[in-house]
Coordinates of C-alpha atoms in Angstrom, one line a residue:
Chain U
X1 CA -20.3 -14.1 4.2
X2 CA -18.7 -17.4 5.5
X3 CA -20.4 -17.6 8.7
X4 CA -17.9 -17.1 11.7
X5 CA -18.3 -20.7 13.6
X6 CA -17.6 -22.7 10.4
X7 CA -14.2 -20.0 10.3
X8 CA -13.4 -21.2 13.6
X9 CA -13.8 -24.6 13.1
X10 CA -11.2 -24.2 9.8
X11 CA -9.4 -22.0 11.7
X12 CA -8.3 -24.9 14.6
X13 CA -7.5 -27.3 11.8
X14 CA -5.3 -25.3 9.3
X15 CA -3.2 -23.6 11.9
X16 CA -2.8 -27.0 13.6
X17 CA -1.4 -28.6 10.5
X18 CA 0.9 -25.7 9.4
X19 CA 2.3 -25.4 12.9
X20 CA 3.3 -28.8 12.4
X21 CA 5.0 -27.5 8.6
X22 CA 1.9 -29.3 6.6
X23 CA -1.0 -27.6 4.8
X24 CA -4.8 -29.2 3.7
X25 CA -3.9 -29.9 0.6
X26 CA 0.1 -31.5 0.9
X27 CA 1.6 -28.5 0.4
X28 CA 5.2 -27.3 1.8
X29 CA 4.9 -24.1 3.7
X30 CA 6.3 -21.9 0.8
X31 CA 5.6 -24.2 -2.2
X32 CA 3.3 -22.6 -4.7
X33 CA 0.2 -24.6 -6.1
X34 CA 0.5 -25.5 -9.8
X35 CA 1.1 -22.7 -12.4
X36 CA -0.4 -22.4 -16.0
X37 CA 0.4 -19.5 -18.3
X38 CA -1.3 -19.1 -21.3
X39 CA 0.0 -16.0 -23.4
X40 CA -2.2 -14.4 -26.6
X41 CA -5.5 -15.9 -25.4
X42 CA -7.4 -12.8 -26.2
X43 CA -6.8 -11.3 -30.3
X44 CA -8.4 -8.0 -30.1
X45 CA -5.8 -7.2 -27.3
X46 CA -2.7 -6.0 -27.9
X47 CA -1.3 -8.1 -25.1
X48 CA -2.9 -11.0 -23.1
X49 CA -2.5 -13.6 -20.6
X50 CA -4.5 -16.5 -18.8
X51 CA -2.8 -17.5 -15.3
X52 CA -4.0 -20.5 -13.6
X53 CA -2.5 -21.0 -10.0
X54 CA -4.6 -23.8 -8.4
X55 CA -8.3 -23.2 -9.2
X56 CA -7.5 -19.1 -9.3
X57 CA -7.8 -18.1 -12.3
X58 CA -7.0 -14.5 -13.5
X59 CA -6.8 -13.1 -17.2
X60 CA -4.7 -9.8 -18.1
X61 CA -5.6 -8.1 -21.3
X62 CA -3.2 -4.8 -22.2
X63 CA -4.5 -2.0 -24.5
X64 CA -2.7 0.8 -26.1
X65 CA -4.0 4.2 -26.5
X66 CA -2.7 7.7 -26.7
X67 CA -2.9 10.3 -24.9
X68 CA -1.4 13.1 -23.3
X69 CA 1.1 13.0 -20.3
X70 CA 0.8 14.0 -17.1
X71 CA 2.9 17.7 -16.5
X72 CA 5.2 16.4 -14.2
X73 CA 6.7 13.5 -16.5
X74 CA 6.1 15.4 -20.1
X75 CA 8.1 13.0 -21.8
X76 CA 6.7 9.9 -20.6
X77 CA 4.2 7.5 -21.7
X78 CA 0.9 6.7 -19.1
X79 CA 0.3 3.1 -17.1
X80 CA -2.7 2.8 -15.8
X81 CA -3.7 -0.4 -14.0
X82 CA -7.3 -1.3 -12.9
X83 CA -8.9 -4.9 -10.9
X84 CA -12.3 -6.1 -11.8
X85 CA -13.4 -8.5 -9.2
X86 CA -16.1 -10.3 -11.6
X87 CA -18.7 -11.0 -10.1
X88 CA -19.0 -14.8 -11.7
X89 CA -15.7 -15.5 -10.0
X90 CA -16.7 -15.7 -6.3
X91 CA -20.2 -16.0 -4.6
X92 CA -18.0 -12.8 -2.2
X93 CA -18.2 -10.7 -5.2
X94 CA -21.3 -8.1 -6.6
X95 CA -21.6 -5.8 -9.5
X96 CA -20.9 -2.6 -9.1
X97 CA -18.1 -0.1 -8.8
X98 CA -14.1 -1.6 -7.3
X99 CA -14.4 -1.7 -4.0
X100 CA -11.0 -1.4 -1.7
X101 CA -9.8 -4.9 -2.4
X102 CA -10.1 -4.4 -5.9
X103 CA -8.6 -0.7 -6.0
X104 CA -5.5 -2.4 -3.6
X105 CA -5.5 -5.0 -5.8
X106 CA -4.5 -2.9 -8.5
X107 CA -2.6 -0.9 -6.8
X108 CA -0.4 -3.5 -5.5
X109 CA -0.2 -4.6 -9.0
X110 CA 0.8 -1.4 -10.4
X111 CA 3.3 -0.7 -7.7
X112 CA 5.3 -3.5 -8.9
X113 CA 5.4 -2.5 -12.4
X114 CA 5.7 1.2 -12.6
X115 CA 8.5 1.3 -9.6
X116 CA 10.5 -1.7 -11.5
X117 CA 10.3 0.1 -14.4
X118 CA 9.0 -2.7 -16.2
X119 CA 8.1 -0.8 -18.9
X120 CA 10.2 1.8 -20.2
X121 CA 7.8 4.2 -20.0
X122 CA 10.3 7.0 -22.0
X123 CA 10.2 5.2 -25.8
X124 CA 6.6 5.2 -25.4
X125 CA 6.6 9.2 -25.8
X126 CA 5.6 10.8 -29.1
X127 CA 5.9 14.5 -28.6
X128 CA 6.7 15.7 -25.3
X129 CA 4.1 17.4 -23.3
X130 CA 1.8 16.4 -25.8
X131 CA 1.2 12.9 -27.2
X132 CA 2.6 9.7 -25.4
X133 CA 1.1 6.0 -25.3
X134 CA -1.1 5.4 -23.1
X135 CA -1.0 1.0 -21.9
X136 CA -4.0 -0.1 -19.7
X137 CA -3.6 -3.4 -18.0
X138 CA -7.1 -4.7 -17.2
X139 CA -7.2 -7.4 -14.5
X140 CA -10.1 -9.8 -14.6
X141 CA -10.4 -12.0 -11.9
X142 CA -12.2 -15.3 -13.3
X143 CA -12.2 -17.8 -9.9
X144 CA -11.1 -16.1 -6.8
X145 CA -9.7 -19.4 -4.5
X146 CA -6.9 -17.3 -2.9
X147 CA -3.7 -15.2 -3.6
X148 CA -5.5 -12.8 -6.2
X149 CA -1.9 -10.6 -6.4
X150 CA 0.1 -12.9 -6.9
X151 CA -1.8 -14.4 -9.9
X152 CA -2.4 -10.8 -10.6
X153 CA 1.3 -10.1 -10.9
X154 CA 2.0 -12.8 -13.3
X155 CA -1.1 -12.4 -15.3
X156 CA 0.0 -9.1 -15.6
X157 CA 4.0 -9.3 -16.5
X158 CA 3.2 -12.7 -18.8
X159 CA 0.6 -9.9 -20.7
X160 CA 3.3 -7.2 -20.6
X161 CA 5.9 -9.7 -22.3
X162 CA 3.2 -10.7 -24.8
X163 CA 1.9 -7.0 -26.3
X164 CA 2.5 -5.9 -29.6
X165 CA 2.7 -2.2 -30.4
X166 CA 1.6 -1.4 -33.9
X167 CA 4.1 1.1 -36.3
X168 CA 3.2 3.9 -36.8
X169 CA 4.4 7.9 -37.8
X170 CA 4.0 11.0 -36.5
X171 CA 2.1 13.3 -39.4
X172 CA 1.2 16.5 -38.6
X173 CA 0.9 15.6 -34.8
X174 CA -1.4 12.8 -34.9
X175 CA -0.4 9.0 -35.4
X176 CA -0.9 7.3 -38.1
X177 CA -0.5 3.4 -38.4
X178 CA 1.7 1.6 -40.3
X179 CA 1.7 -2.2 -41.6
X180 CA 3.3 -4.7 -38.7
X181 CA 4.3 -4.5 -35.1
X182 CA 7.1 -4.1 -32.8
X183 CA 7.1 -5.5 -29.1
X184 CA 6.2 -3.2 -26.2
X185 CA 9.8 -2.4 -24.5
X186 CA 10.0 -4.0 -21.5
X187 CA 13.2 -3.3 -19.4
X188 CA 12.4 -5.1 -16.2
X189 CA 10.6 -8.3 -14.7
X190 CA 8.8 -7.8 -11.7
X191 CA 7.2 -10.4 -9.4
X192 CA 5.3 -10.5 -6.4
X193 CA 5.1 -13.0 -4.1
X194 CA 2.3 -13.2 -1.1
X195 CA 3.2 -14.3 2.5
X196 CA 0.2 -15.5 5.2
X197 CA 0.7 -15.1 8.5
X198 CA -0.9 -18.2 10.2
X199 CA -0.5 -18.7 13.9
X200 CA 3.0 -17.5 14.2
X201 CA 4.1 -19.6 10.7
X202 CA 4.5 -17.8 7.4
X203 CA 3.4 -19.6 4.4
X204 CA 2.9 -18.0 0.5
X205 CA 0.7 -18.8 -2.1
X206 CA -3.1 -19.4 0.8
X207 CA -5.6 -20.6 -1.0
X208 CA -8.7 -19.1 -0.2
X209 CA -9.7 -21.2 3.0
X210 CA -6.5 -20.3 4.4
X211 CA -6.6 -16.8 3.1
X212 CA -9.8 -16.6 5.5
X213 CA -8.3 -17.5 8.7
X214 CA -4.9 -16.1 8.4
X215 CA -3.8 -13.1 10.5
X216 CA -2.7 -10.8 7.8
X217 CA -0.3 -11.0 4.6
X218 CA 2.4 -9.4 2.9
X219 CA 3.4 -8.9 -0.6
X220 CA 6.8 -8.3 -1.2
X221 CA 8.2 -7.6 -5.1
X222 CA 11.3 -7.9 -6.9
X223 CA 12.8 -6.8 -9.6
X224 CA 15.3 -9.3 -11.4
X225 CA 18.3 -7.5 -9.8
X226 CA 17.2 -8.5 -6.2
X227 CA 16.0 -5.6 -5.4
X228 CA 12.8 -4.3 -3.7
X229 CA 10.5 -2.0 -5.8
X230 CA 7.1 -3.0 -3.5
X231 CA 6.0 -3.6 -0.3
X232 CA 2.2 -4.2 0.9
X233 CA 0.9 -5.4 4.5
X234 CA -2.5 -6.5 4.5
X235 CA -5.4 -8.5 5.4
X236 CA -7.5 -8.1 8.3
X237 CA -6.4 -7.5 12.5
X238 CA -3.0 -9.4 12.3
X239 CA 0.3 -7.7 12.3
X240 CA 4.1 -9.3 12.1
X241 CA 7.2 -9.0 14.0
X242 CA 10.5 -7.5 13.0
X243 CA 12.0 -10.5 12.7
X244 CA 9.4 -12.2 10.5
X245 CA 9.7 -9.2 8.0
X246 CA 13.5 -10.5 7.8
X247 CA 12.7 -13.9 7.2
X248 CA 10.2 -12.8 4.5
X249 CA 12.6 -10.9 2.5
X250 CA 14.7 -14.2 2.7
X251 CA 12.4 -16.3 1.2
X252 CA 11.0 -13.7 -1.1
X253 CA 14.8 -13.2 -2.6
X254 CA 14.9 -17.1 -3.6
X255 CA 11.0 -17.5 -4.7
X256 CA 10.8 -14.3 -6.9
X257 CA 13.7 -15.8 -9.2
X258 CA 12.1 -19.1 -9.1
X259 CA 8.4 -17.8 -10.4
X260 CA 10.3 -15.4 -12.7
X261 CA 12.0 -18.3 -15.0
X262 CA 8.6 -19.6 -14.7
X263 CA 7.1 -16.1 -16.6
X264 CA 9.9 -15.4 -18.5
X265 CA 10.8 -18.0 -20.3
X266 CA 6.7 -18.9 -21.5
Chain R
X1 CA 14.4 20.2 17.2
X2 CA 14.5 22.9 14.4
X3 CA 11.3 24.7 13.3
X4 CA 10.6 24.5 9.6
X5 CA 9.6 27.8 8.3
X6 CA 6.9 28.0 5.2
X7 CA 8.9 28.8 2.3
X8 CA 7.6 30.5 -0.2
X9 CA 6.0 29.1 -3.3
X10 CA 9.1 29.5 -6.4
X11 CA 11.3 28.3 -3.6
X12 CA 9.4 25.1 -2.9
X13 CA 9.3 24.5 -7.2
X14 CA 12.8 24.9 -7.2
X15 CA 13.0 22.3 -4.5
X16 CA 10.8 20.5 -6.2
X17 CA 13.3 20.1 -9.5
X18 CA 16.1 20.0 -7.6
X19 CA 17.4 15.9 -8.6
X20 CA 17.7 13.4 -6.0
X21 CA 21.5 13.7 -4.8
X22 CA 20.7 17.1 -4.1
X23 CA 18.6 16.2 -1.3
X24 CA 21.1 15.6 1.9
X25 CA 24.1 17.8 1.6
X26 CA 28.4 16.8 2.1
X27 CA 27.5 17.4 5.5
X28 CA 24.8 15.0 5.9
X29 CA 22.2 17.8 6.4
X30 CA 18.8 18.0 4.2
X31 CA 16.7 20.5 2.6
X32 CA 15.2 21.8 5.7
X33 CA 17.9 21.2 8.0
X34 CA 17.7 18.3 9.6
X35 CA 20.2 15.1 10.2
X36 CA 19.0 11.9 8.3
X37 CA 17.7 9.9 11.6
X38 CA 15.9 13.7 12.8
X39 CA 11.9 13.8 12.9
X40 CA 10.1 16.9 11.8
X41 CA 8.3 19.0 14.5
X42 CA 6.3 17.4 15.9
X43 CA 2.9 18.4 17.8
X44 CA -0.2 16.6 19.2
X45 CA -3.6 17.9 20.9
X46 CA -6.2 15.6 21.8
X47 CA -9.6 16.0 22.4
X48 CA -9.8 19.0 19.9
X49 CA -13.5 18.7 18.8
X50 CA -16.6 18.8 20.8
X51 CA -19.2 16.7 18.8
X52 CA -17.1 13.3 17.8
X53 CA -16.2 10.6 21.0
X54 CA -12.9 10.9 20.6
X55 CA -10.6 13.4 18.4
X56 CA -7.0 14.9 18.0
X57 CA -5.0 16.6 16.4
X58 CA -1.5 16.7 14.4
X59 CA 1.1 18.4 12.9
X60 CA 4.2 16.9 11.7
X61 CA 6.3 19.4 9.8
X62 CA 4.2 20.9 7.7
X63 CA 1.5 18.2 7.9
X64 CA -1.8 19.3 9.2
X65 CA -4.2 16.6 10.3
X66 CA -7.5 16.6 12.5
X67 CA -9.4 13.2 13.6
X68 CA -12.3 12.5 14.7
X69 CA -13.7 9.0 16.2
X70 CA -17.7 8.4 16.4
X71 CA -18.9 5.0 18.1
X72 CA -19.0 2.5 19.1
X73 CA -22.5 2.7 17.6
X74 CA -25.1 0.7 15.4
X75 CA -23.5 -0.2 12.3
X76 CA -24.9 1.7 9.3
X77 CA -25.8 0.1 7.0
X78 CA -26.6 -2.9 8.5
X79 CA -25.2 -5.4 6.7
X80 CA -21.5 -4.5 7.3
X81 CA -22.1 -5.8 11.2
X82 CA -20.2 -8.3 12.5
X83 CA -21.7 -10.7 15.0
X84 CA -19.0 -11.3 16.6
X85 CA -17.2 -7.8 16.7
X86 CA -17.6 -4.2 15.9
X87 CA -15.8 -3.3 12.7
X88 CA -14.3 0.2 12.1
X89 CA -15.1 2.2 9.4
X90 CA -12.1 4.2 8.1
X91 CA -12.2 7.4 5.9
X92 CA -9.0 9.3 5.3
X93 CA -9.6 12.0 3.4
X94 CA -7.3 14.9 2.0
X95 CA -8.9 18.6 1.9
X96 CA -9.2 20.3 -1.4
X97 CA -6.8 23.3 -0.2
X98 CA -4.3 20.3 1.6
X99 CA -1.7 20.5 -1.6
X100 CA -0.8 22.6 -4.3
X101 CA -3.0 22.2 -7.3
X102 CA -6.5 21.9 -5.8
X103 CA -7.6 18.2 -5.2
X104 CA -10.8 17.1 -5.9
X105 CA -12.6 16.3 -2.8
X106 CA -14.2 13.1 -4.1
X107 CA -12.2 10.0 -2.9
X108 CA -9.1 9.1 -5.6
X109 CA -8.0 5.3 -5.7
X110 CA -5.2 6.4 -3.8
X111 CA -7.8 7.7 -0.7
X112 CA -10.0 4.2 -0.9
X113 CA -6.0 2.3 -0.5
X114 CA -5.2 4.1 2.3
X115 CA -8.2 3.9 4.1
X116 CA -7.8 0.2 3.8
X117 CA -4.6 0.3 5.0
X118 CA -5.1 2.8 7.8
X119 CA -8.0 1.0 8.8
X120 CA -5.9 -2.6 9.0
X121 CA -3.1 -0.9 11.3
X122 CA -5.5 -0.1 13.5
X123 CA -7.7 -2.9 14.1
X124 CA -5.3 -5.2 15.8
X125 CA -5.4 -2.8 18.5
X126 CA -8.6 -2.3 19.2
X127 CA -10.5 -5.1 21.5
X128 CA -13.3 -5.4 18.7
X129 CA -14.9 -8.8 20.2
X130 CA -16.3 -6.5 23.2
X131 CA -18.7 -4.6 21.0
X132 CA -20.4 -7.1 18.6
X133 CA -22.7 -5.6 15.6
X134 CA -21.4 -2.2 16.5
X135 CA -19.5 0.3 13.8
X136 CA -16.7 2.3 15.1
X137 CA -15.9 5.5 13.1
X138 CA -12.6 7.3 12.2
X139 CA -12.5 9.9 10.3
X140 CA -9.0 11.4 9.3
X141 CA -9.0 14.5 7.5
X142 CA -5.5 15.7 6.0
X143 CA -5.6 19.6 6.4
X144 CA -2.5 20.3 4.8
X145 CA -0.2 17.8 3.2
X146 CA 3.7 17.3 3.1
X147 CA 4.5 13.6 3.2
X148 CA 4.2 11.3 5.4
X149 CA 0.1 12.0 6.0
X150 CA -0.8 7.9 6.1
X151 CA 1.8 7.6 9.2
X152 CA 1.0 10.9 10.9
X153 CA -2.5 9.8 9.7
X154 CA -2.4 6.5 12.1
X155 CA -0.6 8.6 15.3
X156 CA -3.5 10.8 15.5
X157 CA -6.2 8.2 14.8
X158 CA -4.4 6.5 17.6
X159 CA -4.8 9.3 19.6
X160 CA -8.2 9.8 19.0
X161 CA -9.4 6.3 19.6
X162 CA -8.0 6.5 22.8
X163 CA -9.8 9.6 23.5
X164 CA -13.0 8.1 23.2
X165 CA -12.5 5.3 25.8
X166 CA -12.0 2.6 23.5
X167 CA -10.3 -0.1 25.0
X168 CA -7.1 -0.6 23.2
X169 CA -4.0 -3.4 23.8
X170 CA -1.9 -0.8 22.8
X171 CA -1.4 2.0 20.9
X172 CA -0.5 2.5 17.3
X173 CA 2.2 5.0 15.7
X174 CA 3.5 5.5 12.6
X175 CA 6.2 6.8 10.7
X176 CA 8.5 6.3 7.7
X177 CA 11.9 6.2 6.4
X178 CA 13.4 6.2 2.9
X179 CA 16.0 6.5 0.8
X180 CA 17.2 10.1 -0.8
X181 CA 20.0 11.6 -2.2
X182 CA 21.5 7.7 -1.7
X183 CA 21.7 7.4 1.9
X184 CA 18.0 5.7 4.1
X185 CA 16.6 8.7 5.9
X186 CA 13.5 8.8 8.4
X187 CA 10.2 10.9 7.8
X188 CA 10.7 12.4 4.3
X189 CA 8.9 15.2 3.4
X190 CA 7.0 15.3 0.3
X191 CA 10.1 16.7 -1.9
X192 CA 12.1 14.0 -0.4
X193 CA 9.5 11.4 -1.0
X194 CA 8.8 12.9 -4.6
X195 CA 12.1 12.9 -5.6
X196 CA 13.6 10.4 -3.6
X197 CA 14.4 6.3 -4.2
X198 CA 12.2 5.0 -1.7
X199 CA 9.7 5.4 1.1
X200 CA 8.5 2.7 3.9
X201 CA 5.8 3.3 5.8
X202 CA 5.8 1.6 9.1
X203 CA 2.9 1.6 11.8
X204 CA 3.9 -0.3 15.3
X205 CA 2.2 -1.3 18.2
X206 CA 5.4 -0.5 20.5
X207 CA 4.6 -2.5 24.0
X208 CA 3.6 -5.7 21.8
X209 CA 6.5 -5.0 18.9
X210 CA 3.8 -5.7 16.4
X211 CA 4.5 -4.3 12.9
X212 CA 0.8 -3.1 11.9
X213 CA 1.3 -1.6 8.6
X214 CA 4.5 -2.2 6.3
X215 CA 4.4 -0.6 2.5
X216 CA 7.4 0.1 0.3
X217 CA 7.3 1.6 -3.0
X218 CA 10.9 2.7 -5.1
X219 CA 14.2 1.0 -5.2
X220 CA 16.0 -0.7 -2.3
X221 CA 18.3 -3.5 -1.6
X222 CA 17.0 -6.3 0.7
X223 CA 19.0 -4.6 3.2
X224 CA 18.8 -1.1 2.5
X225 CA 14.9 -1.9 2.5
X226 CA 15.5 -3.8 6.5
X227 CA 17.8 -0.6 7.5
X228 CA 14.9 1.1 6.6
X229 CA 12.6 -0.7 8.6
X230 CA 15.0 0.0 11.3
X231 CA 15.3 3.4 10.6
X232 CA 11.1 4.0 10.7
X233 CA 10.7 1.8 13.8
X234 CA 12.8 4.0 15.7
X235 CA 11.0 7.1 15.1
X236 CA 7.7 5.2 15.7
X237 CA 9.1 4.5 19.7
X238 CA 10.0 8.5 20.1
X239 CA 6.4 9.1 18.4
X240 CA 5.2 6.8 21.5
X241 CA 6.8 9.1 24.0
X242 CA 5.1 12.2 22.1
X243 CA 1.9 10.2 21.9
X244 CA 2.0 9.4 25.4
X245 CA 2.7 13.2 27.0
X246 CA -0.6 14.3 24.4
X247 CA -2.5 11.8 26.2
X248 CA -1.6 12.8 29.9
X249 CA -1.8 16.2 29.0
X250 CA -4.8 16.4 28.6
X251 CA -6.2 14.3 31.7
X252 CA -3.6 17.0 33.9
X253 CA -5.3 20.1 32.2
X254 CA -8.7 18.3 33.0
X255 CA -7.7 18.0 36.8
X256 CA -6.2 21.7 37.1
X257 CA -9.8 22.5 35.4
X258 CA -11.4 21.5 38.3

């Protein structure tokens, strides 16, 4: 735990420079710190990704299983999303069971993706009310210096983009592979990006020392129509103002379709 | 304000199946009879339980929820202290017999988010600094469930802090609007919410206009999703007025008591 003086004393300095529209490390308020994708990085998965954004580092692996489906959607296939907050990422993190930032976390993250309907979830049914696929997206955090959804997000879409699902047939209601693979259908791209409320400024992409002094944050996500699938307000005893949800959405409009080329096109 | 009557369970399936633009009639009227901008029934008690500091209770529509507030007291275990404020510790918690197929009672993902959440709209009210290395407890247990249980969560938490003489800025209300059958409606029931576009959840600190909790989750425009936000913020300030009248209430029955 970051003892509360030293907090303080970061506290004065950040919000005095981003009151005046600078940030510690030359950053404009909404400008995003540099971002790596690297797609494929893990084999044995049938979808990966490596994000970089600054020195956060978060890696994506998708899985695909079967299953059955849940009663209320019989002909659909299952996402399930789950955050790992490794513990050799961040002296803040321990072994153990996900704690509530990492169960938001994935949360937030799944959110995005299942009300986007990033994947369509309907080819991925084999018999209905009986055998679907079943896609796992594991989030890994590697080095936790700040905007863990956002990275998230990305990590997660560029992994999305990335899987393979093998060929198969149906023989006498169990699957049975075949020779070569056929991308996971992917209908919609969404991304998430992370507002800080410092002092009465809003700034996305905190790093983690301004992640620890801001008042609280919100993650707003878009699908590539413009359209809002996800909302999330976090982040300790801040709150915002009406008007400073509008500006958000604003912004939030112009930077998703500015990450999503970004995603999209690696 | 109309009274919703239980309906009986085939009915509510049928509801259930019924597809979206079914859910607010030609006439603008919804499943249950109320206008698109119309709150549920609504109906607060406070100080309800003997043992906790503070406690209330709720129902909105069919929602049924009881909370109770321990503390300020030692914080257990110890190293969750703050030395420089009391933290609160935040369970909400839904009732095996709350919904329709029995839920188990051990806390789902969903539960551990919420209580985050919950727990975040509420601490920007509460003057934490004055009780340093202290643990304040709220406990919110959904009886009965129909949608809308985080917001109607956060009004009786509200309530219930407040009851136990914790010194507050403000206090904190909830509600939420959405989008069914294609037009932004406020407080959605659970069939709405199921089988509607969209829900946003808004919590508000109404003398201080502070927006304390903000979630989204569906399909909305940018400004469908701020009409919305609209929408939920104005059924937070009549929540006020209802949260308000619970409060005095209770002090007038106290004094006729006497």
């Amino acid at each position: 735990m970051t003892s509360s003086i030293v907090v303080n004393i970061k506290k004065k300095r950040i919000t005095e420079l981003i009151a005046s529209g600078k940030r510690t490390d030359g950053r404009g308020l909404t400008d995003y710190r540099e971002i790596q994708i690297e797609s494929g990085v893990i084999e044995r998965a049938e979808g990966s990704a490596r994000v970089r954004l600054g020195k956060t580092e978060v890696l994506v692996g998708v899985k695909i299983g079967t299953g059955k489906p849940f009663a209320d959607v019989p002909d659909k296939g299952v996402l399930t999303v789950n955050a790992e907050l490794v513990p050799l990422a961040s002296p803040s993190f321990e072994p153990g069971p996900p704690g509530a930032n990492a169960v938001e976390l994935a949360r937030v993250v799944d959110r995005g993706i299942r009300e986007s309907n990033a994947i369509d979830l309907e080819k991925l049914c084999v018999e209905s009310g009986k055998l679907v696929f079943v896609v796992f997206i594991d989030v890994y955090i590697l080095n936790h210096d700040g905007n863990l959804i956002d990275a998230s997000a990305l990590a997660a879409l560029a992994a999305l983009i990335n899987a393979k699902m093998f060929k198969y047939t149906v023989e006498e209601g169990t699957i049975v592979k075949k020779p070569g693979y056929t991308p996971l259908p992917i209908s919609n791209y969404p991304i998430a990006v992370t507002f800080a409320k410092i002092g009465n400024k809003l700034i996305l992409d905190a790093d983690l020392d301004e992640e620890q002094v801001m008042d609280a944050r919100l993650t707003i996500t878009m699908k590539k129509d413009g359209n809002i699938c996800a909302v999330q307000k976090g982040g300790g005893s801040g709150y915002f103002t009406r008007e400073e949800i509008s500006e958000a959405t604003k912004i939030a409009l112009e930077k998703t379709a500015e990450l999503r080329k970004f995603v999209v096109k690696s | 304000m109309k009274v919703t009557k239980k309906k009986p369970k085939k009915e509510r399936e049928k509801m259930a199946n019924k597809k979206s633009e079914k859910l607010i009639d030609k006439k603008g009227i919804r499943l249950d009879g109320r206008k698109v901008d119309e709150l549920r029934p609504v109906k607060m008690d406070v100080g309800v339980l003997s043992n906790a500091d503070g406690s209330a209770y709720l129902e909105q529509g069919r929602n049924k929820i009881l909370v109770g507030v321990y503390g300020p007291k030692e914080a257990h275990p110890r190293h969750i202290a703050k030395q420089d404020r009391a933290v609160i510790q935040c369970r909400y918690h839904m009732a095996p017999f709350s919904v329709d197929e029995r839920k188990s009672p051990a806390p789902s993902r969903r539960d551990v988010e919420l209580s985050k959440v919950i727990r975040e709209a509420l601490e920007p009210a509460v003057f934490l600094e004055y009780y340093p290395r202290t643990s304040i407890q709220v406990y919110i247990e959904i009886l009965q469930a129909d949608g809308g249980t985080r917001c109607a969560g956060i009004t009786a938490a509200a309530l219930a802090l407040a009851d136990a003489g914790i010194p507050m800025r403000d206090l904190v209300v909830a509600c939420a609007a959405g989008k069914a059958g294609g037009k932004i409606a406020l407080d959605l029931m659970d069939t709405e919410d199921k089988v509607g576009e969209a829900d946003v959840p808004v919590a508000l600190m109404p003398n201080l206009n502070a927006i304390t909790l903000l979630q989204m989750d569906g399909n909305l425009s940018v400004d469908e999703f701020n009409a919305a936000v609209d929408m939920a913020l104005g059924g937070c300030k009549k929540l006020y007025e209802l949260q308000k009248e619970a409060l005095k209430s209770k002090y007038v029955s106290a004094e006729e008591a006497k």
